[in-house]
mmCIF file of C-alpha atoms in Angstrom:
data_model
loop_
_atom_site.group_PDB
_atom_site.id
_atom_site.type_symbol
_atom_site.label_atom_id
_atom_site.label_comp_id
_atom_site.label_asym_id
_atom_site.label_seq_id
_atom_site.Cartn_x
_atom_site.Cartn_y
_atom_site.Cartn_z
ATOM 1 C CA UNK A 44 0.069 -12.510 9.297
ATOM 2 C CA UNK A 45 -1.569 -14.724 6.186
ATOM 3 C CA UNK A 46 -1.490 -11.508 4.147
ATOM 4 C CA UNK A 47 -0.133 -11.442 0.574
ATOM 5 C CA UNK A 48 3.349 -9.970 0.026
ATOM 6 C CA UNK A 49 2.837 -10.509 -3.671
ATOM 7 C CA UNK A 50 -0.067 -9.682 -5.818
ATOM 8 C CA UNK A 51 0.741 -9.534 -9.557
ATOM 9 C CA UNK A 52 -2.860 -8.337 -11.699
ATOM 10 C CA UNK A 53 -4.178 -5.471 -14.045
ATOM 11 C CA UNK A 54 -6.159 -3.444 -11.624
ATOM 12 C CA UNK A 55 -7.630 -0.619 -13.705
ATOM 13 C CA UNK A 56 -7.714 2.610 -11.703
ATOM 14 C CA UNK A 57 -10.778 4.455 -11.705
ATOM 15 C CA UNK A 58 -10.660 7.639 -14.383
ATOM 16 C CA UNK A 59 -9.186 11.007 -13.392
ATOM 17 C CA UNK A 60 -7.203 9.717 -9.927
ATOM 18 C CA UNK A 61 -3.751 10.780 -9.438
ATOM 19 C CA UNK A 62 -1.073 8.261 -8.086
ATOM 20 C CA UNK A 63 -1.540 8.805 -4.750
ATOM 21 C CA UNK A 64 -5.763 8.353 -5.079
ATOM 22 C CA UNK A 65 -5.149 5.517 -7.328
ATOM 23 C CA UNK A 66 -2.539 3.548 -4.619
ATOM 24 C CA UNK A 67 -5.249 4.139 -1.884
ATOM 25 C CA UNK A 68 -8.197 3.104 -3.702
ATOM 26 C CA UNK A 69 -6.269 -0.144 -4.760
ATOM 27 C CA UNK A 70 -5.482 -0.424 -0.798
ATOM 28 C CA UNK A 71 -8.939 0.198 -0.035
ATOM 29 C CA UNK A 72 -9.985 -2.453 -2.936
ATOM 30 C CA UNK A 73 -7.648 -5.435 -0.877
ATOM 31 C CA UNK A 74 -8.796 -4.028 2.496
ATOM 32 C CA UNK A 75 -10.412 -7.698 3.095
ATOM 33 C CA UNK A 76 -7.459 -9.509 1.796
ATOM 34 C CA UNK A 77 -5.043 -7.499 4.427
ATOM 35 C CA UNK A 78 -7.441 -7.874 6.925
ATOM 36 C CA UNK A 79 -7.596 -3.882 7.525
ATOM 37 C CA UNK A 80 -10.606 -1.832 8.510
ATOM 38 C CA UNK A 81 -11.226 1.795 8.042
ATOM 39 C CA UNK A 82 -9.205 4.698 6.276
ATOM 40 C CA UNK A 83 -5.983 3.226 4.454
ATOM 41 C CA UNK A 84 -4.665 6.651 4.567
ATOM 42 C CA UNK A 85 -4.495 6.308 8.499
ATOM 43 C CA UNK A 86 -2.915 2.622 7.953
ATOM 44 C CA UNK A 87 -0.259 3.861 5.350
ATOM 45 C CA UNK A 88 2.064 6.815 4.640
ATOM 46 C CA UNK A 89 3.850 7.316 0.732
ATOM 47 C CA UNK A 90 7.001 7.532 1.390
ATOM 48 C CA UNK A 91 8.600 8.084 -2.151
ATOM 49 C CA UNK A 92 8.042 7.369 -5.833
ATOM 50 C CA UNK A 93 10.321 5.852 -8.384
ATOM 51 C CA UNK A 94 10.214 6.108 -12.099
ATOM 52 C CA UNK A 95 11.259 3.174 -13.990
ATOM 53 C CA UNK A 96 11.579 4.655 -18.006
ATOM 54 C CA UNK A 97 12.638 1.494 -19.171
ATOM 55 C CA UNK A 98 9.721 -0.381 -18.053
ATOM 56 C CA UNK A 99 7.608 2.798 -18.222
ATOM 57 C CA UNK A 100 6.306 2.258 -14.508
ATOM 58 C CA UNK A 101 6.329 4.194 -11.291
ATOM 59 C CA UNK A 102 6.800 2.089 -8.359
ATOM 60 C CA UNK A 103 5.109 3.896 -5.171
ATOM 61 C CA UNK A 104 7.053 3.217 -2.013
ATOM 62 C CA UNK A 105 4.970 3.057 1.299
ATOM 63 C CA UNK A 106 5.037 2.298 4.760
ATOM 64 C CA UNK A 107 2.459 0.611 7.365
ATOM 65 C CA UNK A 108 1.659 3.179 10.160
ATOM 66 C CA UNK A 109 -0.079 2.476 13.695
ATOM 67 C CA UNK A 110 -1.128 5.439 15.554
ATOM 68 C CA UNK A 111 1.030 7.479 13.088
ATOM 69 C CA UNK A 112 4.225 5.290 13.993
ATOM 70 C CA UNK A 113 5.940 3.346 11.354
ATOM 71 C CA UNK A 114 5.707 -0.402 12.094
ATOM 72 C CA UNK A 115 9.101 -1.893 11.367
ATOM 73 C CA UNK A 116 9.353 -4.606 8.580
ATOM 74 C CA UNK A 117 6.178 -3.420 6.796
ATOM 75 C CA UNK A 118 7.474 -2.125 3.295
ATOM 76 C CA UNK A 119 5.268 -1.898 0.324
ATOM 77 C CA UNK A 120 5.448 -1.097 -3.065
ATOM 78 C CA UNK A 121 2.919 -0.555 -5.577
ATOM 79 C CA UNK A 122 3.680 -0.566 -9.388
ATOM 80 C CA UNK A 123 1.862 1.592 -11.836
ATOM 81 C CA UNK A 124 1.761 1.683 -15.316
ATOM 82 C CA UNK A 125 1.980 5.040 -17.292
ATOM 83 C CA UNK A 126 -1.786 5.220 -16.932
ATOM 84 C CA UNK A 127 -1.941 4.799 -13.065
ATOM 85 C CA UNK A 128 -3.418 1.176 -13.584
ATOM 86 C CA UNK A 129 -1.833 -0.885 -10.811
ATOM 87 C CA UNK A 130 0.318 -3.611 -12.064
ATOM 88 C CA UNK A 131 1.402 -5.326 -8.749
ATOM 89 C CA UNK A 132 1.860 -5.085 -5.505
ATOM 90 C CA UNK A 133 4.914 -6.295 -3.283
ATOM 91 C CA UNK A 134 5.549 -6.161 0.579
ATOM 92 C CA UNK A 135 4.361 -7.001 4.120
ATOM 93 C CA UNK A 136 1.087 -5.820 5.854
ATOM 94 C CA UNK A 137 0.814 -6.681 9.353
ATOM 95 C CA UNK A 138 -3.009 -6.703 10.298
ATOM 96 C CA UNK A 139 -5.118 -6.058 13.701
ATOM 97 C CA UNK A 140 -2.522 -4.058 15.200
ATOM 98 C CA UNK A 141 -5.144 -2.790 17.762
ATOM 99 C CA UNK A 142 -5.107 -6.394 18.844
ATOM 100 C CA UNK A 143 -1.526 -6.825 19.624
ATOM 101 C CA UNK A 144 0.320 -4.972 22.677
ATOM 102 C CA UNK A 145 2.398 -2.942 20.953
ATOM 103 C CA UNK A 146 3.715 0.513 22.835
ATOM 104 C CA UNK A 147 2.219 3.228 20.622
ATOM 105 C CA UNK A 148 4.869 5.803 22.614
ATOM 106 C CA UNK A 149 8.595 6.226 22.347
#
């Protein structure tokens, strides 16, 4: 899909954002890299948060969605430090789903 499956960086979150807002702002900042357009909250859903107290990180787990339906194999994790700055992104983003012949009903 020619989208990154790992990004290790120090992405400083805008002040005053909670974890959810930080994750979606980060994804928005990477939309060209992920080849996505529009509202990131329509493309992704946060499914879980896991705290790693030893590393002082929170791992926010996401899934990609198309028309509200989870996309198989498109799990992502965004690692946040204690100040909600992004330390890493792991996972696969499948771009341009609207251009693929995918049934959107079960």
